[in-house]
Every structure is written in C-alpha cells, then in structure tokens.
GROMACS .gro file of C-alpha atoms in nm:
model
  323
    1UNK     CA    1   3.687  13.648  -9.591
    2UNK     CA    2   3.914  13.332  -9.514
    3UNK     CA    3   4.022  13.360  -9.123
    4UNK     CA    4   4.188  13.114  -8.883
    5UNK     CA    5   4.082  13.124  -8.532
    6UNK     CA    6   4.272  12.874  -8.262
    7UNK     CA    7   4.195  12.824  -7.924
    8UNK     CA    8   4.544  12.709  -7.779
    9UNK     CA    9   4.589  12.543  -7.421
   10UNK     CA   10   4.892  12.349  -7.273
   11UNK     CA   11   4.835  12.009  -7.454
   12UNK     CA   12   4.627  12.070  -7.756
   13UNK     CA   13   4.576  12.388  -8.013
   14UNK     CA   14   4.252  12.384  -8.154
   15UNK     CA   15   4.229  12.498  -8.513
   16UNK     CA   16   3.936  12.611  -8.740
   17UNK     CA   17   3.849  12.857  -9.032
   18UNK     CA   18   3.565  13.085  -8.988
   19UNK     CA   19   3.341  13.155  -9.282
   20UNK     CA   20   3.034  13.360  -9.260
   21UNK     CA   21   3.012  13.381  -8.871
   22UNK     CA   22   3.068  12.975  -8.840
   23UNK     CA   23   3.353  12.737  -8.769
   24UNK     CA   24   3.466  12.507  -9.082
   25UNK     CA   25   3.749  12.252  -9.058
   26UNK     CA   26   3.798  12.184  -8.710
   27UNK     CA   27   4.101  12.021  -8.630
   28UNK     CA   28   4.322  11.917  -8.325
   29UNK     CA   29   4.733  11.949  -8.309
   30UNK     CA   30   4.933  11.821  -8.020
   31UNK     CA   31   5.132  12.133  -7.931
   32UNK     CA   32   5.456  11.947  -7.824
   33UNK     CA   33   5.464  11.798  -8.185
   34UNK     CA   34   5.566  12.150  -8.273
   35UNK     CA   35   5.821  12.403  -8.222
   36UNK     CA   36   5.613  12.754  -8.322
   37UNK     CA   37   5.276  12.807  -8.360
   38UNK     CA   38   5.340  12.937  -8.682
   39UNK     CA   39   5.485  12.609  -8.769
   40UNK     CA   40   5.116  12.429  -8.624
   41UNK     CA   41   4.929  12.688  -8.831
   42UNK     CA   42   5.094  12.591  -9.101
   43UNK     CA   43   5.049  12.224  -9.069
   44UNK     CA   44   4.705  12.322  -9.038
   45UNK     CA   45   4.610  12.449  -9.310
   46UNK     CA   46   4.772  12.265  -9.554
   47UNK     CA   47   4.569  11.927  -9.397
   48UNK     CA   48   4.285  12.147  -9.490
   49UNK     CA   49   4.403  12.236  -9.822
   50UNK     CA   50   4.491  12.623  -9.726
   51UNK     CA   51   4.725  12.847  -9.873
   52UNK     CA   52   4.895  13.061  -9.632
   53UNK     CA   53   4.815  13.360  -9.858
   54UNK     CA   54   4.477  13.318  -9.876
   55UNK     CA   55   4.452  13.423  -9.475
   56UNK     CA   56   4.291  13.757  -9.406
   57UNK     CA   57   4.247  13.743  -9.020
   58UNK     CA   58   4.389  13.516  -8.733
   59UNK     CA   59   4.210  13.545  -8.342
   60UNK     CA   60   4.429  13.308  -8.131
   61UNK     CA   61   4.282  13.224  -7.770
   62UNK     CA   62   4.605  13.160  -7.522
   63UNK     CA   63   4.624  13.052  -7.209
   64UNK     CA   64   4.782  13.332  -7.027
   65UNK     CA   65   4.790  13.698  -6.966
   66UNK     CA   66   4.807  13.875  -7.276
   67UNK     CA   67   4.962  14.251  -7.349
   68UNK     CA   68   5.251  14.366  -7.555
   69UNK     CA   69   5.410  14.171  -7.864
   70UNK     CA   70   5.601  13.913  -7.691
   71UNK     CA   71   5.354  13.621  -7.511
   72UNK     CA   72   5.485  13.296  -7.378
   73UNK     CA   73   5.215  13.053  -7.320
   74UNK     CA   74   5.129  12.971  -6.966
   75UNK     CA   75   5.146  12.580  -6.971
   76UNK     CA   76   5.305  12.482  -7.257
   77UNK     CA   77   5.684  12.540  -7.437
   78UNK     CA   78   5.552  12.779  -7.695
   79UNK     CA   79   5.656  13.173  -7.720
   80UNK     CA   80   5.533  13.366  -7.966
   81UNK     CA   81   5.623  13.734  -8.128
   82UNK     CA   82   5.327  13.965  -8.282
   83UNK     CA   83   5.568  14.144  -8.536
   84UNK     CA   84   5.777  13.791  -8.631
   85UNK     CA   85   5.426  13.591  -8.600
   86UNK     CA   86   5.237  13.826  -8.913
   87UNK     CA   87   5.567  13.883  -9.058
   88UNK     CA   88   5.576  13.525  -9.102
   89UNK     CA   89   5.256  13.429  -9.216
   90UNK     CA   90   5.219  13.717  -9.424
   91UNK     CA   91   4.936  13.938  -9.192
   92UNK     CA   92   4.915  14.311  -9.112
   93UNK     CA   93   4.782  14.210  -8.737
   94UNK     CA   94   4.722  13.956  -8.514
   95UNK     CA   95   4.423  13.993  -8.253
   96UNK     CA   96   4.532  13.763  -7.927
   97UNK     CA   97   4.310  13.729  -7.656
   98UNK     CA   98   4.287  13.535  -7.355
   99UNK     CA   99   4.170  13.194  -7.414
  100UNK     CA  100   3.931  13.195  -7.123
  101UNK     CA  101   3.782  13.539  -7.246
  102UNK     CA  102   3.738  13.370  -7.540
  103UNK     CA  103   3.540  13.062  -7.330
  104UNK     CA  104   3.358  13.310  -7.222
  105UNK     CA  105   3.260  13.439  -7.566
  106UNK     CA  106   3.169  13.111  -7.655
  107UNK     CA  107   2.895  13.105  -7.376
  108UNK     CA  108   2.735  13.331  -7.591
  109UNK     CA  109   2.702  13.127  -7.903
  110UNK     CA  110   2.558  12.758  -7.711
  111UNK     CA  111   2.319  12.511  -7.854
  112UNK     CA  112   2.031  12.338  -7.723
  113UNK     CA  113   2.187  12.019  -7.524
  114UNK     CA  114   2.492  12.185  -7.488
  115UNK     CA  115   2.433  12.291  -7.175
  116UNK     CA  116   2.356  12.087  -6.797
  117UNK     CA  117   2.242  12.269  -6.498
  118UNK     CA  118   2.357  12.109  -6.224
  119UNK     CA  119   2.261  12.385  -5.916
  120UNK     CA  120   1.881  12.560  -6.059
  121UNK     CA  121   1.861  12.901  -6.049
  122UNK     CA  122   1.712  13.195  -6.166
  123UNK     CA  123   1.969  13.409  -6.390
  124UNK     CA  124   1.936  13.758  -6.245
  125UNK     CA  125   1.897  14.013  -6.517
  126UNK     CA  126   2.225  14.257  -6.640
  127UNK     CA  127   2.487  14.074  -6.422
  128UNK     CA  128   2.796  13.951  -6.486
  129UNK     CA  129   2.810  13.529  -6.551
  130UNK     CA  130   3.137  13.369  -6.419
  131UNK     CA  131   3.301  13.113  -6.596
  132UNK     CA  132   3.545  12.894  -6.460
  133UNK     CA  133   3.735  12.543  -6.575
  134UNK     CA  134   3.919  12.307  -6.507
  135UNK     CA  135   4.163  12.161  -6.778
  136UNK     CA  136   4.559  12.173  -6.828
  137UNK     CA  137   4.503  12.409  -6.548
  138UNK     CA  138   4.250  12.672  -6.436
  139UNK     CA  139   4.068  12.940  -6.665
  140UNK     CA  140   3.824  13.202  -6.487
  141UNK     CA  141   3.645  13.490  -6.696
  142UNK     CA  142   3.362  13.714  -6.644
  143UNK     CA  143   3.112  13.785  -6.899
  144UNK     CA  144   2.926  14.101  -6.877
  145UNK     CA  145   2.628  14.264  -7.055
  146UNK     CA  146   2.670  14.540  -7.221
  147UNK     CA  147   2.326  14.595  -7.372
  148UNK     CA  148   2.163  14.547  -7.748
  149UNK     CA  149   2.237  14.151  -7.667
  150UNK     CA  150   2.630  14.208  -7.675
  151UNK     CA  151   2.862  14.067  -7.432
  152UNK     CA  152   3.207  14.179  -7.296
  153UNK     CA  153   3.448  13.893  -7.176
  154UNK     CA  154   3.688  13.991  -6.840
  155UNK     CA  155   3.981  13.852  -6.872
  156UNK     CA  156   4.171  13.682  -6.531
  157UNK     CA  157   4.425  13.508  -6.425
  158UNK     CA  158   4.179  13.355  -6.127
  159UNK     CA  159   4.333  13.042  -6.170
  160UNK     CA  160   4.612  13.207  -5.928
  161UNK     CA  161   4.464  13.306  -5.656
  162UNK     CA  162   4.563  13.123  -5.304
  163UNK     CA  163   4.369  12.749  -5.266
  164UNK     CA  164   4.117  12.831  -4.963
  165UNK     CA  165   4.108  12.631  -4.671
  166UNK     CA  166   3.739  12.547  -4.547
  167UNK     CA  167   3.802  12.231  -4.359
  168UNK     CA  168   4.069  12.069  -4.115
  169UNK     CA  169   4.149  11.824  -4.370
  170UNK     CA  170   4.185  12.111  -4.586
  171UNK     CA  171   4.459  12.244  -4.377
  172UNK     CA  172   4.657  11.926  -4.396
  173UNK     CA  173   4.614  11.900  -4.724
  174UNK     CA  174   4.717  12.241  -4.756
  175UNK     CA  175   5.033  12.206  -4.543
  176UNK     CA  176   5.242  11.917  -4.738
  177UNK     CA  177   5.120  12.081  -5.087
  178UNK     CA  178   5.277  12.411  -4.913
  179UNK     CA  179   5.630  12.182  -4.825
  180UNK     CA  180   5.617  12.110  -5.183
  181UNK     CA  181   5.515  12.365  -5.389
  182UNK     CA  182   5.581  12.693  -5.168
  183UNK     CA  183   5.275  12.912  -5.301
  184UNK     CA  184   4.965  12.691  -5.342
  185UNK     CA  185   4.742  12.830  -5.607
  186UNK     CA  186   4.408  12.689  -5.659
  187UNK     CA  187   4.536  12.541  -6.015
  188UNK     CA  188   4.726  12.339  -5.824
  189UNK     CA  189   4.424  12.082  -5.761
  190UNK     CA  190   4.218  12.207  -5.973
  191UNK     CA  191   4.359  12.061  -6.317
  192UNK     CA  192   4.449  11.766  -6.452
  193UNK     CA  193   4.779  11.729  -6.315
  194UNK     CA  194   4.653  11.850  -6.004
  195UNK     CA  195   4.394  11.605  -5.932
  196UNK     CA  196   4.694  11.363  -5.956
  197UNK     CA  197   4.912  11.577  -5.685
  198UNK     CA  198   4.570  11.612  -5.490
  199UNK     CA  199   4.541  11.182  -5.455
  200UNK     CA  200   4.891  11.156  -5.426
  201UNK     CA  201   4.896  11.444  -5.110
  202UNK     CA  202   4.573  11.263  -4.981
  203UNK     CA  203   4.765  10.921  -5.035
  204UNK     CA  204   5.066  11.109  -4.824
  205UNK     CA  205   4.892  11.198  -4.581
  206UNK     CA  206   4.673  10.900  -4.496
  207UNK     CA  207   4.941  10.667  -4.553
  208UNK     CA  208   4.823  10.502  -4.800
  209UNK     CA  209   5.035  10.312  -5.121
  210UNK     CA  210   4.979  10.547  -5.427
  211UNK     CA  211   4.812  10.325  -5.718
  212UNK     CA  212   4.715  10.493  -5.963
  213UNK     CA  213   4.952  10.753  -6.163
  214UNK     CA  214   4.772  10.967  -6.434
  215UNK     CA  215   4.451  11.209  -6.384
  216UNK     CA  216   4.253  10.978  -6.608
  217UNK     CA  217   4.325  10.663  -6.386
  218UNK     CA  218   4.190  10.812  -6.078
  219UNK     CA  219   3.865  10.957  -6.240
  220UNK     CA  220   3.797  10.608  -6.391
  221UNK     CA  221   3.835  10.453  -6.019
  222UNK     CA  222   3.650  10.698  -5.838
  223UNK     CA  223   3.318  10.573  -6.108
  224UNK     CA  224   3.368  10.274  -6.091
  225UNK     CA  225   3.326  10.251  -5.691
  226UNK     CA  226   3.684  10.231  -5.576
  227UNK     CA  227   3.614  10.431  -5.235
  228UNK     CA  228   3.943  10.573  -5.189
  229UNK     CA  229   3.900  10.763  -5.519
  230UNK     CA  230   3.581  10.862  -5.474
  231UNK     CA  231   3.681  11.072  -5.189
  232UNK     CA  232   3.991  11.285  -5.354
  233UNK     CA  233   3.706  11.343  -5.681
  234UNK     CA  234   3.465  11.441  -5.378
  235UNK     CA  235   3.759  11.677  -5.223
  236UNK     CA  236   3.848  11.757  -5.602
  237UNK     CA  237   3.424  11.854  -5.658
  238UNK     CA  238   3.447  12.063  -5.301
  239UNK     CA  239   3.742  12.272  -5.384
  240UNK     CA  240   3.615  12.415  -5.728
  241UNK     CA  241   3.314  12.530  -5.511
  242UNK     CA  242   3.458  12.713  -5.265
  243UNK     CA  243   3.667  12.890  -5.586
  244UNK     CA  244   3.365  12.894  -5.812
  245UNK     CA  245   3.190  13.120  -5.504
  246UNK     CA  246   3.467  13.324  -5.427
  247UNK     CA  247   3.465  13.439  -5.755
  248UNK     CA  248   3.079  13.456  -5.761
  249UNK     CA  249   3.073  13.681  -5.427
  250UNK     CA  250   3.465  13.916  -5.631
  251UNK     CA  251   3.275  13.957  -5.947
  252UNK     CA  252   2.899  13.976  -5.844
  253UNK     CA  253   2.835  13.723  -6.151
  254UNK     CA  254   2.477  13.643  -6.006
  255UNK     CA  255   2.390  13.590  -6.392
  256UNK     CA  256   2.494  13.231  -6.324
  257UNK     CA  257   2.789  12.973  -6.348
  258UNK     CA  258   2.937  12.808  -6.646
  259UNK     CA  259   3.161  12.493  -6.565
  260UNK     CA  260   3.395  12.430  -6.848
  261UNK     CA  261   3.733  12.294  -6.928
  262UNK     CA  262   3.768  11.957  -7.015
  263UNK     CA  263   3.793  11.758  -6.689
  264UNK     CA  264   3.399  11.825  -6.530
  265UNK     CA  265   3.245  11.683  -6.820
  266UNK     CA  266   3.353  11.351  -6.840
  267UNK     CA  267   3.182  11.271  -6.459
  268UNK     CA  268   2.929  11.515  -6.446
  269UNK     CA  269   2.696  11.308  -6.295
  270UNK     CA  270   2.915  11.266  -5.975
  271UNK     CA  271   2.963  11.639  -6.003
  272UNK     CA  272   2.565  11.691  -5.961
  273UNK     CA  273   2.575  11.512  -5.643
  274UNK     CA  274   2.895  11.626  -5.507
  275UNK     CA  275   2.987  11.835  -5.243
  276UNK     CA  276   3.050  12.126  -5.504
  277UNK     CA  277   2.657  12.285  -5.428
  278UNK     CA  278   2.707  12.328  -5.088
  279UNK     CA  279   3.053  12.462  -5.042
  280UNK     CA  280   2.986  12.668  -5.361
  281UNK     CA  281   2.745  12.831  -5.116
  282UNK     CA  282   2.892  12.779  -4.797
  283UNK     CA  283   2.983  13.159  -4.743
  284UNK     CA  284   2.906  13.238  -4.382
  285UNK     CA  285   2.677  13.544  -4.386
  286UNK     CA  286   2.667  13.557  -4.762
  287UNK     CA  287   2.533  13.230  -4.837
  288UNK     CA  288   2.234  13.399  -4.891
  289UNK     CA  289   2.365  13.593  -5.182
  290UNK     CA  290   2.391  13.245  -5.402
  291UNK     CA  291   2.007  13.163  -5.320
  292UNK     CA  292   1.915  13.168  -5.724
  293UNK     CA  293   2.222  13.170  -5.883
  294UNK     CA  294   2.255  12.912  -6.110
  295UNK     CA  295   2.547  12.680  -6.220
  296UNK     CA  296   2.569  12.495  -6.538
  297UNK     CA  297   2.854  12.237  -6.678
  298UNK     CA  298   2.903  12.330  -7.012
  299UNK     CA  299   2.909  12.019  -7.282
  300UNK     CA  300   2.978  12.156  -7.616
  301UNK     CA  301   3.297  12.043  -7.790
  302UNK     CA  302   3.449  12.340  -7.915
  303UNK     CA  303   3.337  12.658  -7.753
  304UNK     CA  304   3.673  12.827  -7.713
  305UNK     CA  305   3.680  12.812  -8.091
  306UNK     CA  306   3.366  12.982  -8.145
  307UNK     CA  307   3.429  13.260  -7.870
  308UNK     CA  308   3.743  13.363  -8.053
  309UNK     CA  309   3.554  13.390  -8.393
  310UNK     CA  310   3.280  13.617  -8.190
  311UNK     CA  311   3.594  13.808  -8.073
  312UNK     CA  312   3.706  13.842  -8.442
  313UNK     CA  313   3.398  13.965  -8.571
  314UNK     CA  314   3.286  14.168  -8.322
  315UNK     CA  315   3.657  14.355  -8.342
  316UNK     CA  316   3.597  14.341  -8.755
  317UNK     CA  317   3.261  14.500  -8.673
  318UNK     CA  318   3.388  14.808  -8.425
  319UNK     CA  319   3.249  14.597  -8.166
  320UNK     CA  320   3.325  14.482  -7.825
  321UNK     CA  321   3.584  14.196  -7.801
  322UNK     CA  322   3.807  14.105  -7.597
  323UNK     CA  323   4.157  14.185  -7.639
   0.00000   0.00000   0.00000
C-alpha cells in the first residue's frame, strides 16, 4: 500500500510515504510557498517521483481542533475541505487528526537516544503520559493505555488555557501582555513568537532598549551568557512548568512528561537546570502528587510523522487512533 502521511504546523508541513509500518521520503515544504495543501502534496510527491494515482491512504496531523469537513489550520493561511481535498487527489477518505494527538502517537514509536530525562522519575503503571510543546505555538495531548500495548492519543486544545500567574513579576508581566493582547493564553509565551513578545514585555517593563528581534536571536544570547536573556529563557523555562503541571494534576498523566515541539531542544541543557523542575512541582498541597513523575525532552526529528502513520494503521487495522 502507497500512503502519504504529513504532519502540518504553522511554518512547515512535513511530508513522508509510509511503507510497511515505516516512514520513506521525508521531506520538508514551507507552507506559505503554497496556496492548498493539495497543491504541497502535490509538489511532494512528484520531488519523490509519485504519481498522484498511485495514493491509497493520506493521515494529515493539523494543528487545530479537528471535526466536520471544513478545517482551517490554527497558525497558518491554509483551509482545507474533506470532500474537495479527496475529490481532488483522487481518494475515497481522508483520516485528519490532531497534530499533537499524533505527537503523542509518535511517543509510542521512540528510539534509543531519542529521548532525555531531564526530572527522574518512576513511570507509574496504566496512567495517562502528558505531552506538551512548544513550537509555532503550543500542542498538549494525553496518551492513555488502553491495554495489549496499545495507546489512545487525547486530543486538546491546552495550548488555550489562561497563562497562570505564580509570581509578582508574573503579574506584571501578565498585566501589559493583558493591555495588549486582551485574553492571555499560555501560547502566548510559550512559542516561538512568544518568547519574542515575552523579552520584549520584560524589556517594557524594566525599561530596557529591545535588542534583539527574532525568537532565535534571544535563545542564542541567553547561551552565550548575555544576562538579560538568560533571565526571559529562565521566565520562558518557569512558565512551561507551571502549564506542564497543571496539566499533569487535569489529566492525572503520572505516566510521565514528554517535552516536544521544536523550541526545548535546541537548549536543553539550560532547560535541565532551569526553573522548569520546581515550578513544574510547585503545587501547594499537591506537590506531593509529582514526587516520581518523570519528564523527558523528546529529541527525535520527526515524531509527528510517525504518530500519524501509527494513527493510519491502527485505523486500517480496526484499531484505536485518533481521529
């Protein structure tokens, strides 16, 4: 069977065939070099020498809440149509799922090294795992067991839910994101774009000259020693604990904690010795509860990818997935 899985977020769509339970010709498409996805797809596989006709199957991971035929896509210009979409290219379905249910998925189907536990832990048999990252914006999903070594993904929109305040600097923060934004969701610093409003509301508020102006540039300063940084990564780090728990203590994932997305793995070593452990447990009463729960920052370069082929087979299969 020839089937195209894609794992599509608000900057890149992810592309790959999967043969015999395995991904083949990976590729990467900038999504604002095309109109459709149909029109990606198709740019796709004809740089991997594809025929359109030859597709049997399509699982796309999206970033967004998905039900009905009509989805738009949460952080980038595409919309997309079930009926017009297989019409198109020539399918009798389409399965869509969430693309962090399909992260989750891909938790099941990890590699040695792929893998680096940050907070040790014990994972406490039969419960749920969260999984949580920060990217284009913020993806949460539970995994659950569901016996015979078979997972279910929860899909979310956690990436929504109101910032919490922990701190009085919190509460500043807070208050000039709230001026500008209105609602203050927790995406809103914990992305890439909102690490850069997160030093640029810090910069506000201190009174300090703004000098850097893209995520990347204020990662890159904060390594290299530039103090200033260091402390909006630090407040960056803090933030995605007290999320990471709230979700632990909503979904009683005491399985452990996958960090993935895009962003945590390229300082992970200033992530280990961040604040992120001990707000991630700094629940009042229930800090307790987090005593062996591990946390791990997930390395692997495609797992979106392969959770949406586990989704396809496991639908092919009468399985669980997670549509």
């Amino acid at each position: 069977m020839t089937a195209l899985v894609g794992d599509i977020g608000g900057t890149n769509a992810r592309f790959a065939l999967w043969r015999d339970g395995q991904l083949e010709s990976v590729r990467v498409l900038p999504t604002v070099e095309y109109p459709r996805p149909e029109d990606a797809i198709r740019a796709y596989l004809q740089g991997v020498g594809q025929s359109v006709e030859a597709l049997q199957a399509v699982c796309l991971a999206c970033a967004g809440p998905v039900s009905g035929d009509d989805f738009a896509f949460t952080n980038n210009h595409w919309r997309l149509s079930r009926t017009s979409f297989c019409q198109d290219l020539g399918l009798s379905d389409l399965l869509l799922i969430n693309d962090f249910s399909a992260m989750a998925l891909g938790m099941t189907r990890l590699r040695e090294g792929e893998l680096i536990e940050v907070c040790p832990g014990q994972s406490a048999a039969g419960r749920a795992r969260l999984v949580i990252g920060p990217g284009t914006g913020l993806g949460v999903a539970t995994l659950l067991p569901v016996g015979d070594g078979m997972w279910q993904a929860m899909p979310g929109e956690g990436g929504h839910v109101c910032l919490p305040i922990g701190t009085t600097r919190e509460a500043a923060l807070w208050a000039r994101l709230h001026e500008k934004l209105g609602h203050v969701n927790a995406e809103a610093i914990l992305s890439g774009g909102g690490l850069l409003e997160l030093y640029r509301t810090s910069c506000a508020l201190d009174g300090e000259a703004p000098r850097f102006t893209s995520p990347a540039e204020v990662t890159a300063a904060a390594l290299t020693g530039d103090a200033y940084a260091e402390a909006v990564l630090e407040q960056f780090c803090v933030w995605l604990g007290r999320i990471a728990g709230d979700n632990v203590l909503t979904t009683g994932a005491q399985g452990g904690v996958y960090i993935a997305g895009g962003i945590v793995p390229r300082f992970v070593e200033f992530f280990a010795r961040s604040g992120f452990s001990k707000s991630f447990r700094d629940k009042g009463n229930m800090s307790r509860y987090f005593d062996r729960v591990p946390v791990w920052v997930v390395t692997a370069e495609y797992p979106g990818l392969e959770g949406a082929g586990v989704a396809l087979q496991q639908l092919l299969e009468g399985s669980l997935g997670g549509r």
